[in-house]
Tab-separated table of C-alpha atoms in Angstrom:
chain	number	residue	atom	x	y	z
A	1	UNK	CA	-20.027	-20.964	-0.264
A	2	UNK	CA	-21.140	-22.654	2.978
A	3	UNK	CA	-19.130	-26.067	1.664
A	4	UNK	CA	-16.052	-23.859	1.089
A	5	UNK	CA	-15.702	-22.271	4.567
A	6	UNK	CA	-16.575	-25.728	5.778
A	7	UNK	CA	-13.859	-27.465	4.459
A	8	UNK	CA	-11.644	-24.242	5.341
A	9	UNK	CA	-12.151	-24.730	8.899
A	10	UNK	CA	-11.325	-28.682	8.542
A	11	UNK	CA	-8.130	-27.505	6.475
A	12	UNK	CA	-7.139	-25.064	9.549
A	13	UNK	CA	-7.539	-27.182	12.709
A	14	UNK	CA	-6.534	-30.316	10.944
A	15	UNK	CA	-3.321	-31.868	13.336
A	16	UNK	CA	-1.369	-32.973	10.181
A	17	UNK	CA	-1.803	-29.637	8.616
A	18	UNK	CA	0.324	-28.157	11.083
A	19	UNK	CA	3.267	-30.718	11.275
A	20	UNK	CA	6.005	-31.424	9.553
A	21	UNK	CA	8.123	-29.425	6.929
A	22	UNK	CA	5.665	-28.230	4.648
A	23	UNK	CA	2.957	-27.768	8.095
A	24	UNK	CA	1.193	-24.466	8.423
A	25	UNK	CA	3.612	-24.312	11.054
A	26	UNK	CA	6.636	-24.221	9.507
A	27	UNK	CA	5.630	-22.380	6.558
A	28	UNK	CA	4.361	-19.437	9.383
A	29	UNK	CA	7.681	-19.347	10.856
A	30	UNK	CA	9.713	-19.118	7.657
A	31	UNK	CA	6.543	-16.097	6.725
A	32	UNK	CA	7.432	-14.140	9.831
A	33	UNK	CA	11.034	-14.838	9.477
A	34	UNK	CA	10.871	-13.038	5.878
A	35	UNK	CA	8.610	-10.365	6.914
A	36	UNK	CA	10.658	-9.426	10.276
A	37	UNK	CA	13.879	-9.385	9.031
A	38	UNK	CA	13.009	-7.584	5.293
A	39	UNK	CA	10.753	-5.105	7.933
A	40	UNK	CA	13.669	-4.574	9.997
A	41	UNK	CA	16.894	-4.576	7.064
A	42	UNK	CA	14.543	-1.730	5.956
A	43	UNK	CA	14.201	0.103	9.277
A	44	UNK	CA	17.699	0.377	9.783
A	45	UNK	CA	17.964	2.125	6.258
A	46	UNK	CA	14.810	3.943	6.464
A	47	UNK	CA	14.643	5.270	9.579
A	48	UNK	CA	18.439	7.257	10.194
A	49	UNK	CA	17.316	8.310	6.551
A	50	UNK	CA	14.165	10.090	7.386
A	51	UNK	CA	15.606	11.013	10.613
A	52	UNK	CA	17.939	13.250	8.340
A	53	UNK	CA	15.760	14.456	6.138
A	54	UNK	CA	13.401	15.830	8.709
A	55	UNK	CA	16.348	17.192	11.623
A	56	UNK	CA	18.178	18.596	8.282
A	57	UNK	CA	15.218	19.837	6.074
A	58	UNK	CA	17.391	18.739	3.394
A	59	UNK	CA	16.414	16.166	0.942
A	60	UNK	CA	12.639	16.860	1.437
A	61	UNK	CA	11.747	16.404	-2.590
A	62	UNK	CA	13.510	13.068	-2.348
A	63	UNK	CA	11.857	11.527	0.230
A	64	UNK	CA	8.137	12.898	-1.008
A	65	UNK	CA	8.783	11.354	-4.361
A	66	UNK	CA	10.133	8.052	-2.756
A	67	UNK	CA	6.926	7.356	-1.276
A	68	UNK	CA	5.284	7.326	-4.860
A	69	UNK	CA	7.868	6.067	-6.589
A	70	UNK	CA	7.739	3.144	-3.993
A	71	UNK	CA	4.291	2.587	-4.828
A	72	UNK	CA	4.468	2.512	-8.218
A	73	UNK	CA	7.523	-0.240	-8.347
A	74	UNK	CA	5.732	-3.608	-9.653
A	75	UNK	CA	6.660	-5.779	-7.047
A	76	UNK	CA	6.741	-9.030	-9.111
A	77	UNK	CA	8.701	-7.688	-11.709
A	78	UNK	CA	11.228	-6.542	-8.804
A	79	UNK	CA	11.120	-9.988	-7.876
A	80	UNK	CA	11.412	-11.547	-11.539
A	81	UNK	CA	14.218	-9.236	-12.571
A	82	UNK	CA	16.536	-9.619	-9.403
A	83	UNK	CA	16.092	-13.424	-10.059
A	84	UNK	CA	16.772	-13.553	-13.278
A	85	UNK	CA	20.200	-11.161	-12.429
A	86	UNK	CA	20.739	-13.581	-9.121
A	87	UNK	CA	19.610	-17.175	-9.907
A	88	UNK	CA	18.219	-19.164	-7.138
A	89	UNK	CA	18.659	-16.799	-4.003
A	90	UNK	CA	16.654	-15.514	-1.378
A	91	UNK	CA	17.798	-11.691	-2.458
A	92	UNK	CA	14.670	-11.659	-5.278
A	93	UNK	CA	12.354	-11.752	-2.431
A	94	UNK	CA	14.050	-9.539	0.347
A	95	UNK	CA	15.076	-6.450	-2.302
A	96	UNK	CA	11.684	-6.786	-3.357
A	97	UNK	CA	10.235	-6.788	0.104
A	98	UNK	CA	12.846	-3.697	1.478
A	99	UNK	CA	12.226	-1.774	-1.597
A	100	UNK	CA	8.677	-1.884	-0.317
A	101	UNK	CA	8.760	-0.748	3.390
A	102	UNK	CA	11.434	1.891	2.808
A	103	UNK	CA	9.155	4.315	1.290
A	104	UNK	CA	6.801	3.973	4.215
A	105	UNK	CA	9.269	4.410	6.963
A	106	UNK	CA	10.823	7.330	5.394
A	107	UNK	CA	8.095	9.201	4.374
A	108	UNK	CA	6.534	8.883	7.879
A	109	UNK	CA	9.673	9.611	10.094
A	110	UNK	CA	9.880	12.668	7.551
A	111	UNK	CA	6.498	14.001	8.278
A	112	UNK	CA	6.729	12.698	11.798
A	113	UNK	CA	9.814	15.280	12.169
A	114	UNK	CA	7.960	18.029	10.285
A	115	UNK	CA	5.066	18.298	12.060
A	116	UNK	CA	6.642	19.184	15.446
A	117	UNK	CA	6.369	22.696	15.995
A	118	UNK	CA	9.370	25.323	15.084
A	119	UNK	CA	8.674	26.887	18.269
A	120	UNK	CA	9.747	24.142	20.235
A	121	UNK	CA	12.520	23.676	18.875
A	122	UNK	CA	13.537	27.094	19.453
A	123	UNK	CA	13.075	26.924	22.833
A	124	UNK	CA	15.068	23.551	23.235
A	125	UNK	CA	18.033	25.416	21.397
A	126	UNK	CA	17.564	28.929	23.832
A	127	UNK	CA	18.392	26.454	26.551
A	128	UNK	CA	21.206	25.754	24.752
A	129	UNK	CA	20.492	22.306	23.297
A	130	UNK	CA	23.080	21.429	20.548
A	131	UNK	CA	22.200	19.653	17.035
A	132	UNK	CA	21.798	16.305	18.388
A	133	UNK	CA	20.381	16.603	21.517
A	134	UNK	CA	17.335	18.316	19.840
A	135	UNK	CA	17.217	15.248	17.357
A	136	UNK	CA	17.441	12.905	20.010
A	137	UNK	CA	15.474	14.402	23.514
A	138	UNK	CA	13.138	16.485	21.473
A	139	UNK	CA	12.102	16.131	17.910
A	140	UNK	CA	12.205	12.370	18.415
A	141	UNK	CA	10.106	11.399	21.213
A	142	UNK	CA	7.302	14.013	19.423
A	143	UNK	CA	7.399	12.374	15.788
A	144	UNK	CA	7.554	8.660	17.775
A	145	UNK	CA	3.798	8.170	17.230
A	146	UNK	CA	4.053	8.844	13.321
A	147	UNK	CA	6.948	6.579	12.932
A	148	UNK	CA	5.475	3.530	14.714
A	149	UNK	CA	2.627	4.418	12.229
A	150	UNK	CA	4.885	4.109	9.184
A	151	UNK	CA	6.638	0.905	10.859
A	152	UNK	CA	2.781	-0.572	11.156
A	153	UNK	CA	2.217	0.663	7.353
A	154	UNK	CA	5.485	-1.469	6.332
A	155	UNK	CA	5.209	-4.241	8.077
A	156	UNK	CA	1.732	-4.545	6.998
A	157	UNK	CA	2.304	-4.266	3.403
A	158	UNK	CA	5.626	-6.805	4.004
A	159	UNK	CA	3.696	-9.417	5.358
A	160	UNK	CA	1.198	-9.571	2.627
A	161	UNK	CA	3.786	-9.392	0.111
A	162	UNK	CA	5.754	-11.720	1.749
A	163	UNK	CA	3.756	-14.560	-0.127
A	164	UNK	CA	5.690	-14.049	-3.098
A	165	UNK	CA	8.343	-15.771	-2.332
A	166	UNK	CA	6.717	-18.403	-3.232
A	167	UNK	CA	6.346	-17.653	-6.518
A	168	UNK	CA	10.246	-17.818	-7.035
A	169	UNK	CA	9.903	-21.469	-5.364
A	170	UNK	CA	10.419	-20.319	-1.100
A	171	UNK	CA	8.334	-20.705	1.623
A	172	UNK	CA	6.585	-19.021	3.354
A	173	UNK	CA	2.476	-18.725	3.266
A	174	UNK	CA	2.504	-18.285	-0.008
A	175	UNK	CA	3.003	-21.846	-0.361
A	176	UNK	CA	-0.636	-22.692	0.242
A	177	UNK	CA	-1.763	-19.530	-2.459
A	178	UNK	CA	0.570	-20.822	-5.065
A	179	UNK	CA	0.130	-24.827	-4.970
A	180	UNK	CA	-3.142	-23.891	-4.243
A	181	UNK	CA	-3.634	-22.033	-7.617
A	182	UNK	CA	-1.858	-24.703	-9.743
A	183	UNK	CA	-4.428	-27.089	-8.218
A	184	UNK	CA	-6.691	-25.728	-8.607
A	185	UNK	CA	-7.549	-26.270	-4.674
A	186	UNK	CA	-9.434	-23.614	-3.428
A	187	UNK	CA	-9.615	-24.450	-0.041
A	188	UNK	CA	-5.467	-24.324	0.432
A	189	UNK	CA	-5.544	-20.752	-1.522
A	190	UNK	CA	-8.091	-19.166	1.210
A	191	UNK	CA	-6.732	-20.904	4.217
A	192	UNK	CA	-3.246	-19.228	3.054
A	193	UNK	CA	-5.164	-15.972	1.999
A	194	UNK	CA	-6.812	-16.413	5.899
A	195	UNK	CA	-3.778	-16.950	7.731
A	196	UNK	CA	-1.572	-14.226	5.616
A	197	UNK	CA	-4.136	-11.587	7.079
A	198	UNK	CA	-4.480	-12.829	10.465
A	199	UNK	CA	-0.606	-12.522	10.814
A	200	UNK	CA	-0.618	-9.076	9.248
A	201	UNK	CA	-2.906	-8.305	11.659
A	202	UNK	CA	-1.752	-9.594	15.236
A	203	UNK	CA	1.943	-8.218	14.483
A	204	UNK	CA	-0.169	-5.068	13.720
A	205	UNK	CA	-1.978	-5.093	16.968
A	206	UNK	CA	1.206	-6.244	18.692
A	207	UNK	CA	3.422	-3.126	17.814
A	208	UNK	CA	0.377	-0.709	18.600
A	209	UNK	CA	0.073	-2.374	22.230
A	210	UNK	CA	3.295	-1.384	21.981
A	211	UNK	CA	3.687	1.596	20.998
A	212	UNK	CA	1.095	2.645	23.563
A	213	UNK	CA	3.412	1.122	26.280
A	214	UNK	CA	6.205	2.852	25.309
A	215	UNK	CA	4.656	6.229	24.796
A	216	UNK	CA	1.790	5.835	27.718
A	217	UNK	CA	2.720	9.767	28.568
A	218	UNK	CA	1.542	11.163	25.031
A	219	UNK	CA	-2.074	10.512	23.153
A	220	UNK	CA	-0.949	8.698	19.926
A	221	UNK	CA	-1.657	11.361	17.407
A	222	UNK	CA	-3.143	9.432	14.148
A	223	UNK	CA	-1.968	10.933	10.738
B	1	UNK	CA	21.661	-8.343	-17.825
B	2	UNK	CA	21.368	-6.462	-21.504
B	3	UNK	CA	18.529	-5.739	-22.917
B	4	UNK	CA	17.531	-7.019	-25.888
B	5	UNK	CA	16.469	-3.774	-28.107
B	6	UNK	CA	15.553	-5.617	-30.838
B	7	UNK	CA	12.811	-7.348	-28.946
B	8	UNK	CA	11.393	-4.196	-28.087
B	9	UNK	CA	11.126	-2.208	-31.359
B	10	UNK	CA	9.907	-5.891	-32.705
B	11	UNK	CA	6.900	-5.615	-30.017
B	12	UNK	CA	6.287	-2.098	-29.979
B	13	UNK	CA	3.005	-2.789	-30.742
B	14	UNK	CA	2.246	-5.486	-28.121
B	15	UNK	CA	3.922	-3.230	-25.835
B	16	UNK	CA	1.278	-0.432	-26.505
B	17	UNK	CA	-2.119	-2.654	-26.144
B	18	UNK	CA	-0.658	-3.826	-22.590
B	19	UNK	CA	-0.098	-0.249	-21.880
B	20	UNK	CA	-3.581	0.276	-22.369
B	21	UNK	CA	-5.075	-2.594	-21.019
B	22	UNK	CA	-3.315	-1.769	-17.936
B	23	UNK	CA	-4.040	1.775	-17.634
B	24	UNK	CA	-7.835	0.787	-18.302
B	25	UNK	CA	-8.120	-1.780	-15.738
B	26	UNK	CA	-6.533	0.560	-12.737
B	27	UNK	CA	-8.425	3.345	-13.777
B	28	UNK	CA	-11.743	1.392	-13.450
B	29	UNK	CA	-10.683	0.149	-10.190
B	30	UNK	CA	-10.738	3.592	-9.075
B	31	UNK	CA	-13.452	5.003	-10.491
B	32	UNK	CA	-15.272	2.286	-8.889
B	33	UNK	CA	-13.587	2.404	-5.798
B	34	UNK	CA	-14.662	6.164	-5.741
B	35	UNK	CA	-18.379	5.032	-6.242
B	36	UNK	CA	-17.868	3.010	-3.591
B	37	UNK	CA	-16.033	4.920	-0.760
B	38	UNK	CA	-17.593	8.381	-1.016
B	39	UNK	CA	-21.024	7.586	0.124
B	40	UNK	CA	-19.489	5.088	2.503
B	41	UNK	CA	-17.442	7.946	3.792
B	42	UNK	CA	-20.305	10.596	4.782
B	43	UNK	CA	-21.417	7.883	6.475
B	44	UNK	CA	-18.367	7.544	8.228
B	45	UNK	CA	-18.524	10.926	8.920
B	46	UNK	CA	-21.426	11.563	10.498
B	47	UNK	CA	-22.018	7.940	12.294
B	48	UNK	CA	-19.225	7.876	14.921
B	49	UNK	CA	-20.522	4.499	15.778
B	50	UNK	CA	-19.953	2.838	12.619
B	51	UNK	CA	-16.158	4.672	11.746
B	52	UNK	CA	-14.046	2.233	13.432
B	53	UNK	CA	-15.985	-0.254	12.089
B	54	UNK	CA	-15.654	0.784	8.765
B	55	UNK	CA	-12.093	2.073	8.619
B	56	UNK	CA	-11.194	-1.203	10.338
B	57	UNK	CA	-12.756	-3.637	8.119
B	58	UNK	CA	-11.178	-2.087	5.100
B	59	UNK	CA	-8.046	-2.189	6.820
B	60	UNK	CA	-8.470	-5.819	7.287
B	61	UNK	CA	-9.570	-5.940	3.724
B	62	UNK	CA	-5.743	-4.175	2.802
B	63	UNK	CA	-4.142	-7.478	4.565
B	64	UNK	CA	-5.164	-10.058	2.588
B	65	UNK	CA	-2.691	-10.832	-0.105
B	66	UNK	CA	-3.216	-9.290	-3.466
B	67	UNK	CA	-2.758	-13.132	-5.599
B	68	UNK	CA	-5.180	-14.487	-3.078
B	69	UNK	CA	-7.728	-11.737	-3.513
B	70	UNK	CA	-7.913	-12.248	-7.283
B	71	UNK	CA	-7.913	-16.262	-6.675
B	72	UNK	CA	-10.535	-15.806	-3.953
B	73	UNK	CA	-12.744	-13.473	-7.126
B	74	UNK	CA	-12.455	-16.525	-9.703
B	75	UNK	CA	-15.553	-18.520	-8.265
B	76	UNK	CA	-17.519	-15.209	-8.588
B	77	UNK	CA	-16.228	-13.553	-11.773
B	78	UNK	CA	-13.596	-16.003	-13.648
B	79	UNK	CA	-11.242	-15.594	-15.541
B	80	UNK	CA	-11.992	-11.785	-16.674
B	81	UNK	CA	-11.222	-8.192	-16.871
B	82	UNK	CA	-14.014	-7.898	-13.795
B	83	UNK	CA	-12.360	-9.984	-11.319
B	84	UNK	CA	-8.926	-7.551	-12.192
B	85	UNK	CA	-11.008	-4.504	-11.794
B	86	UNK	CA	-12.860	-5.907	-8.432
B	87	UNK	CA	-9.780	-6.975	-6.869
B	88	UNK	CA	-8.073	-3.706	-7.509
B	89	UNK	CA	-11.293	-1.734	-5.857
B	90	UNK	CA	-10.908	-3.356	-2.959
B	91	UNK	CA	-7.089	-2.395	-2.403
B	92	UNK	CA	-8.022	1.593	-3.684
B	93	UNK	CA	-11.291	1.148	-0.826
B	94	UNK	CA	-8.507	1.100	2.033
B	95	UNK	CA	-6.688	4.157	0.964
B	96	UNK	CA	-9.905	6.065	-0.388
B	97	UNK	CA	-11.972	5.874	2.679
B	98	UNK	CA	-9.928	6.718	4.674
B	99	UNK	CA	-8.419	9.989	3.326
B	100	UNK	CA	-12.082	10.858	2.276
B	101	UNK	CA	-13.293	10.839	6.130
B	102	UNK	CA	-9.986	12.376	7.017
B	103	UNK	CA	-10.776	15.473	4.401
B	104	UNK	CA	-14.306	15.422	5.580
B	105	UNK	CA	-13.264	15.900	9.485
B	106	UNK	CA	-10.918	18.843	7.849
B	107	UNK	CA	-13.367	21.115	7.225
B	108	UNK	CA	-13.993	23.644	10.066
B	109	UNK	CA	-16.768	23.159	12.200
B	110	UNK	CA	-17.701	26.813	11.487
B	111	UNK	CA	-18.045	26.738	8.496
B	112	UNK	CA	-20.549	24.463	8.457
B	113	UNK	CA	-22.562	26.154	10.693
B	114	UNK	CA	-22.573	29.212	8.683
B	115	UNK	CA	-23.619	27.261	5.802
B	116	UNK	CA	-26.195	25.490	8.417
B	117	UNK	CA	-27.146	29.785	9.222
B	118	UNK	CA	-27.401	30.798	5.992
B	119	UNK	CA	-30.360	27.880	5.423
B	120	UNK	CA	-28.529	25.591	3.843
B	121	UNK	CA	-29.814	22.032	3.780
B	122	UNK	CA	-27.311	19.465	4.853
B	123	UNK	CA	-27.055	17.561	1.601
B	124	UNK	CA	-26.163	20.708	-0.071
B	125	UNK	CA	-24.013	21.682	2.955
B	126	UNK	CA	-22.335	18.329	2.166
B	127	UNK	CA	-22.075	18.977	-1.860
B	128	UNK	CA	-21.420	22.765	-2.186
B	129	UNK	CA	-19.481	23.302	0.946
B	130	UNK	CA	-17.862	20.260	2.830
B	131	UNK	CA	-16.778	17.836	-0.471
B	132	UNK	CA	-15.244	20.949	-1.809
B	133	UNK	CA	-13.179	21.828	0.816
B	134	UNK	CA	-12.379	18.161	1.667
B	135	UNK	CA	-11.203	18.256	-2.204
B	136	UNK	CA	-7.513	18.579	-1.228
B	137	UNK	CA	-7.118	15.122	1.135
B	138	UNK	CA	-9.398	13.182	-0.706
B	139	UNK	CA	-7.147	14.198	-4.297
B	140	UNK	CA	-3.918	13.097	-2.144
B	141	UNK	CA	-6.075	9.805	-1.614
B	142	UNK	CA	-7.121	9.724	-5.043
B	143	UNK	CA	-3.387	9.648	-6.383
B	144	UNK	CA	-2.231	6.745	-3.893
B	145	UNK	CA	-4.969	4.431	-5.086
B	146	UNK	CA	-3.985	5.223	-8.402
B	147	UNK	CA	-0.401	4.878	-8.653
B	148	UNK	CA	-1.386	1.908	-5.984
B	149	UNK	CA	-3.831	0.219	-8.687
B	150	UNK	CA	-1.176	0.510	-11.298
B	151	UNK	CA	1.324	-1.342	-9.497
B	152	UNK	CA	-0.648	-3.832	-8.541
B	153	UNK	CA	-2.608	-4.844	-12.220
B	154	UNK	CA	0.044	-6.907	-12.709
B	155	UNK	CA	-0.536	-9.440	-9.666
B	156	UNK	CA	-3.672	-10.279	-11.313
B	157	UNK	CA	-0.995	-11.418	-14.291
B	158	UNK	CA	-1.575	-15.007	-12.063
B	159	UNK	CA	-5.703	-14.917	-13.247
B	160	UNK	CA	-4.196	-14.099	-16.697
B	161	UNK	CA	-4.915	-10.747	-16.898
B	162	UNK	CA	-2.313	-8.439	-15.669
B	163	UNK	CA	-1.642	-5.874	-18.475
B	164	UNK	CA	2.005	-5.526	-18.632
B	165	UNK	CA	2.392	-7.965	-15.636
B	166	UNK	CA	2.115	-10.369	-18.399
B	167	UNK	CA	5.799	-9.181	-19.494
B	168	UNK	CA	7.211	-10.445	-15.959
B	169	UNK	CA	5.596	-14.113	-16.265
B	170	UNK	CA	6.775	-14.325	-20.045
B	171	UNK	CA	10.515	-13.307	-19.102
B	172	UNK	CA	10.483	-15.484	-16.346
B	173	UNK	CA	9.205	-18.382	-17.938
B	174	UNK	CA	12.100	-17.914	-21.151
B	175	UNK	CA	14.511	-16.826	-18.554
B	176	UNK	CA	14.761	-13.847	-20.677
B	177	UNK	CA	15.044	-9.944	-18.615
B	178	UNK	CA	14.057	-7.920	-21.750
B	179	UNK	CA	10.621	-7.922	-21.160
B	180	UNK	CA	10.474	-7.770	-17.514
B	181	UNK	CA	12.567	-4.751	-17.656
B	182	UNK	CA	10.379	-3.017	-20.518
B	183	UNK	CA	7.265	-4.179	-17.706
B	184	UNK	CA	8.704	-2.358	-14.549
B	185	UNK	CA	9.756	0.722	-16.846
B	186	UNK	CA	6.645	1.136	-18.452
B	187	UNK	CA	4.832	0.611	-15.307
B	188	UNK	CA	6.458	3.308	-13.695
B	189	UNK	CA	6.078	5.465	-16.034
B	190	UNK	CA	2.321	5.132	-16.583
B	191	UNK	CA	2.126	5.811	-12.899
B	192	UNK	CA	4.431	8.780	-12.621
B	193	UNK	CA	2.154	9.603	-15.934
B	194	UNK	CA	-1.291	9.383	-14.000
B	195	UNK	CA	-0.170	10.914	-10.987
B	196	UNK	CA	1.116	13.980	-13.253
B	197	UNK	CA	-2.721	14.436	-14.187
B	198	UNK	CA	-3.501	13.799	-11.183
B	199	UNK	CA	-2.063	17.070	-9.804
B	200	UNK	CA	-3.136	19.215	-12.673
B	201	UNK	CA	-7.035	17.866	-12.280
B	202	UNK	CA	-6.806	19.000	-9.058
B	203	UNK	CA	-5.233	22.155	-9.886
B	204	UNK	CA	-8.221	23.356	-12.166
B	205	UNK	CA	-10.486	21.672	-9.408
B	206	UNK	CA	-8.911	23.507	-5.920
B	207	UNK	CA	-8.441	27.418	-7.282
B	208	UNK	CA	-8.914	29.168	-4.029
B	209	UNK	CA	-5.655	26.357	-2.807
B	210	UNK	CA	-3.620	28.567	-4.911
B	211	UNK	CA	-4.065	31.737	-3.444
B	212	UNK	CA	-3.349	30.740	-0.337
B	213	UNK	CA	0.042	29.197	-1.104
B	214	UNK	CA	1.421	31.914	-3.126
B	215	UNK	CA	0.676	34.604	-0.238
C-alpha cells in the first residue's frame, strides 16, 4: 500500500506527466471543458424549467419524478446507446452528461421556489408587483441558495462522470482510469481516480466562495 | 435503431438472472450501507465536532469516480460480487448519512426532553422516540441510495460484474443496440420497481404520517 501511494506521488509531480498531448495537463483541460459546458448546456435547460415549475405550481409531479427517474438512467448505457445511434461523436458523452445534471437543477430550483413563504409573496403582489417581477425581485433572490446547491450537486456528479468519455475513446481524465485498467497499471487508475476528485472538489469550493459573495446579505440556508 | 425482438424472447432467460443479480448486488449495498451510516449518524448527531468531518469526508468519498472506485477495490477484494457490493456502499454512505443526521436534527427538541422527563434513558430515547420520528427523511434517503445503487451496478460491468451492465459492454462490443436497450429499460424499471416498495414499506412503517396529511 505504502509502494502504491509512493509511486502515485512520483506519477503526479513527474514534469513529463504533465506535458504534451496526452499530459495530465491537457487531459484536465479537455475534463473541465466537458464538465463546464455539459454543466452549463444543462443549466440553461434546467434552470428556466424549474423556474416555471415553482413561479407556476404547475408541472410539480413532473419535476419530482425527474429527479428519480434521473437517477435511475444507467449512465453507460446512455452513453453506449447514443453511440451506437451517432457513431463517433462527442454527443454520447454530453447527452449522457446533461441527462445527468438536469434532474438536479430542476428539482432544486423547484424546491428552492417552494419553500419561500406564501405570505411573502402576498405582500409583494399587495404592493402591486406583477407576475414577473415577483419571479424575478422576490421568489428568486430567496430560492438562490437552493439553486447554487443543485448547481454544486450537478456539477459534482458531471465531473465524476465526465471520465466516461473515455470509454467511447475521448479525453478527458478518464484517460488515465481506462488505459490504466487495460494495463493493468494501477498507479495511472488512482492518480486519475485522485485528480477526478480533487477537480470535483475545487470547482465545488469555487462556486460556494461564490455563492457566498454573491449572496453575502442572506445566511446560505442548507437543504 | 430497431430492436431486435427475437434476441430478446431468445434470452429471456439470461435476461432474468441479470435482473437478479443486479437487484441483489444494490440491495446489499444498501443494507450495508445502512449498517454502516446509522450508528455513524448518532454520532453525527450528538458530536458537533466530528459532523463536518464526517459529512465532508463522505462527500469527498461521492467525488471519486464510480470505475475508479471499483478498480481502486480489486487489490482488496478481486474480481467478485464483494468489491460490486463495497463500491456501491460507499456511493449509498454519501446520501444515507446525510439524510439520517438531517432526520435526526428533525425531531423537536421537546420532545426529547419529555421523553428525557418521563425517565427515559437516552438509548431508548434514541430507539423508541428519535429514529422513529426521523423515519420519514431517513426513508427519502433510503430510496435515493437505492434507485442510486441500481444505476450504478452496472459501472462495476468494467470489474466484470455489473448485472445487466453486462448488456451495454456486449452491445457495444457487436455494435449491436438490442441489448443495451433491453439494459437501460430493465434498469429503470427495477428502480422505479424498488422505489415503489420503497414507499409502501414506509407506509406500514410511518402510520401517525398519515393522519396528519389527510387532515
Amino acid at each position: 500500500m505504502y509502494e502504491l501511494f509512493k509511486n502515485l506521488g512520483a506519477w503526479l509531480v513527474d514534469g513529463d506527466q504533465w506535458a504534451g498531448p496526452d499530459g495530465i495537463g491537457h487531459r484536465l483541460a479537455e475534463h473541465l471543458q466537458y464538465s463546464l459546458l455539459a454543466t452549463l448546456i444543462a443549466a440553461v435547460i434546467a434552470l428556466p424549467l424549474g423556474l416555471l415549475i415553482g413561479h407556476t405550481g404547475r408541472g410539480a409531479f413532473l419535476a419530482i419524478n425527474l429527479s428519480s427517474f434521473g437517477r435511475a438512467l444507467p449512465t453507460v448505457g446512455l452513453v453506449v446507446l447514443v453511440f451506437l445511434a451517432s457513431g463517433l461523436s462527442m454527443w454520447p458523452v454530453y447527452i449522457a452528461l446533461v441527462a445527468l445534471a438536469v434532474p438536479s437543477i430542476v428539482t432544486n430550483t423547484y424546491a428552492g421556489m417552494s419553500a419561500v413563504d406564501p405570505e411573502v409573496k402576498d405582500a409583494a403582489r399587495g404592493q402591486g408587483m406583477r407576475g414577473h417581477q415577483v419571479l424575478f425581485q422576490v421568489e428568486l433572490p430567496l430560492a438562490m441558495p437552493l439553486i447554487m446547491t443543485g448547481l454544486r450537486l450537478a456539477l459534482i456528479q458531471v465531473v465524476a462522470t465526465a471520465t466516461i468519455a473515455a470509454y467511447v475513446s475521448f479525453g478527458g481524465l478518464g484517460r488515465y482510469v481506462f488505459d490504466g485498467l487495460a494495463q493493468r497499471d494501477l498507479v495511472q487508475v488512482l492518480g486519475g481516480a485522485v485528480l477526478v476528485a480533487v477537480v470535483a472538489v475545487v470547482l465545488d469550493l469555487a462556486l460556494s466562495a461564490l455563492q457566498r459573495a454573491l449572496f453575502r446579505h442572506r445566511p446560505a440556508k442548507s437543504a | 435503431m430497431t430492436i431486435d425482438w427475437s434476441w430478446i424472447s431468445e434470452h429471456t432467460s439470461d435476461l432474468t438472472t441479470l435482473t437478479l443479480s443486479h437487484l441483489q448486488a444494490a440491495l446489499s449495498a444498501v443494507a450495508l450501507g445502512l449498517v454502516i451510516s446509522l450508528p455513524l449518524a448518532v454520532v453525527a448527531h450528538r458530536v458537533k465536532p466530528l459532523r463536518g468531518f464526517l459529512l465532508g469526508f463522505s462527500n469527498v468519498l461521492f467525488t471519486i469516480p464510480s470505475i475508479a472506485v471499483f478498480v481502486l477495490l480489486l487489490p482488496v477484494s478481486g474480481l467478485t460480487r464483494t468489491t460490486t457490493v463495497i463500491g456501491l456502499t460507499i456511493y449509498t454512505l454519501v446520501v444515507l448519512l446525510r439524510n439520517t443526521v438531517e432526520g435526526l436534527d428533525s425531531v423537536p427538541a421537546k420532545t426529547k426532553e419529555a421523553a428525557k422527563a418521563m425517565g427515559t434513558r437516552p438509548l431508548r430515547t434514541l430507539l423508541t422516540v428519535e429514529l422513529p420520528l426521523a423515519l420519514p427523511v431517513i426513508m427519502a434517503g433510503v430510496r435515493i441510495a437505492t434507485v442510486m445503487a441500481i444505476s450504478l451496478v452496472s459501472v462495476a460491468t468494467y470489474i466484470g460484474d455489473g448485472g445487466l451492465g453486462q448488456l451495454f459492454t456486449d452491445g457495444f462490443q457487436r455494435n449491436f443496440p438490442t441489448p443495451v436497450i433491453a439494459g437501460v429499460v430493465l434498469t429503470l424499471l427495477l428502480a422505479l420497481a424498488a422505489d415503489a416498495a420503497l414507499v409502501a414499506v414506509q407506509y406500514v412503517l410511518t402510520p401517525w404520517t398519515r393522519r396528519r396529511r389527510s387532515a
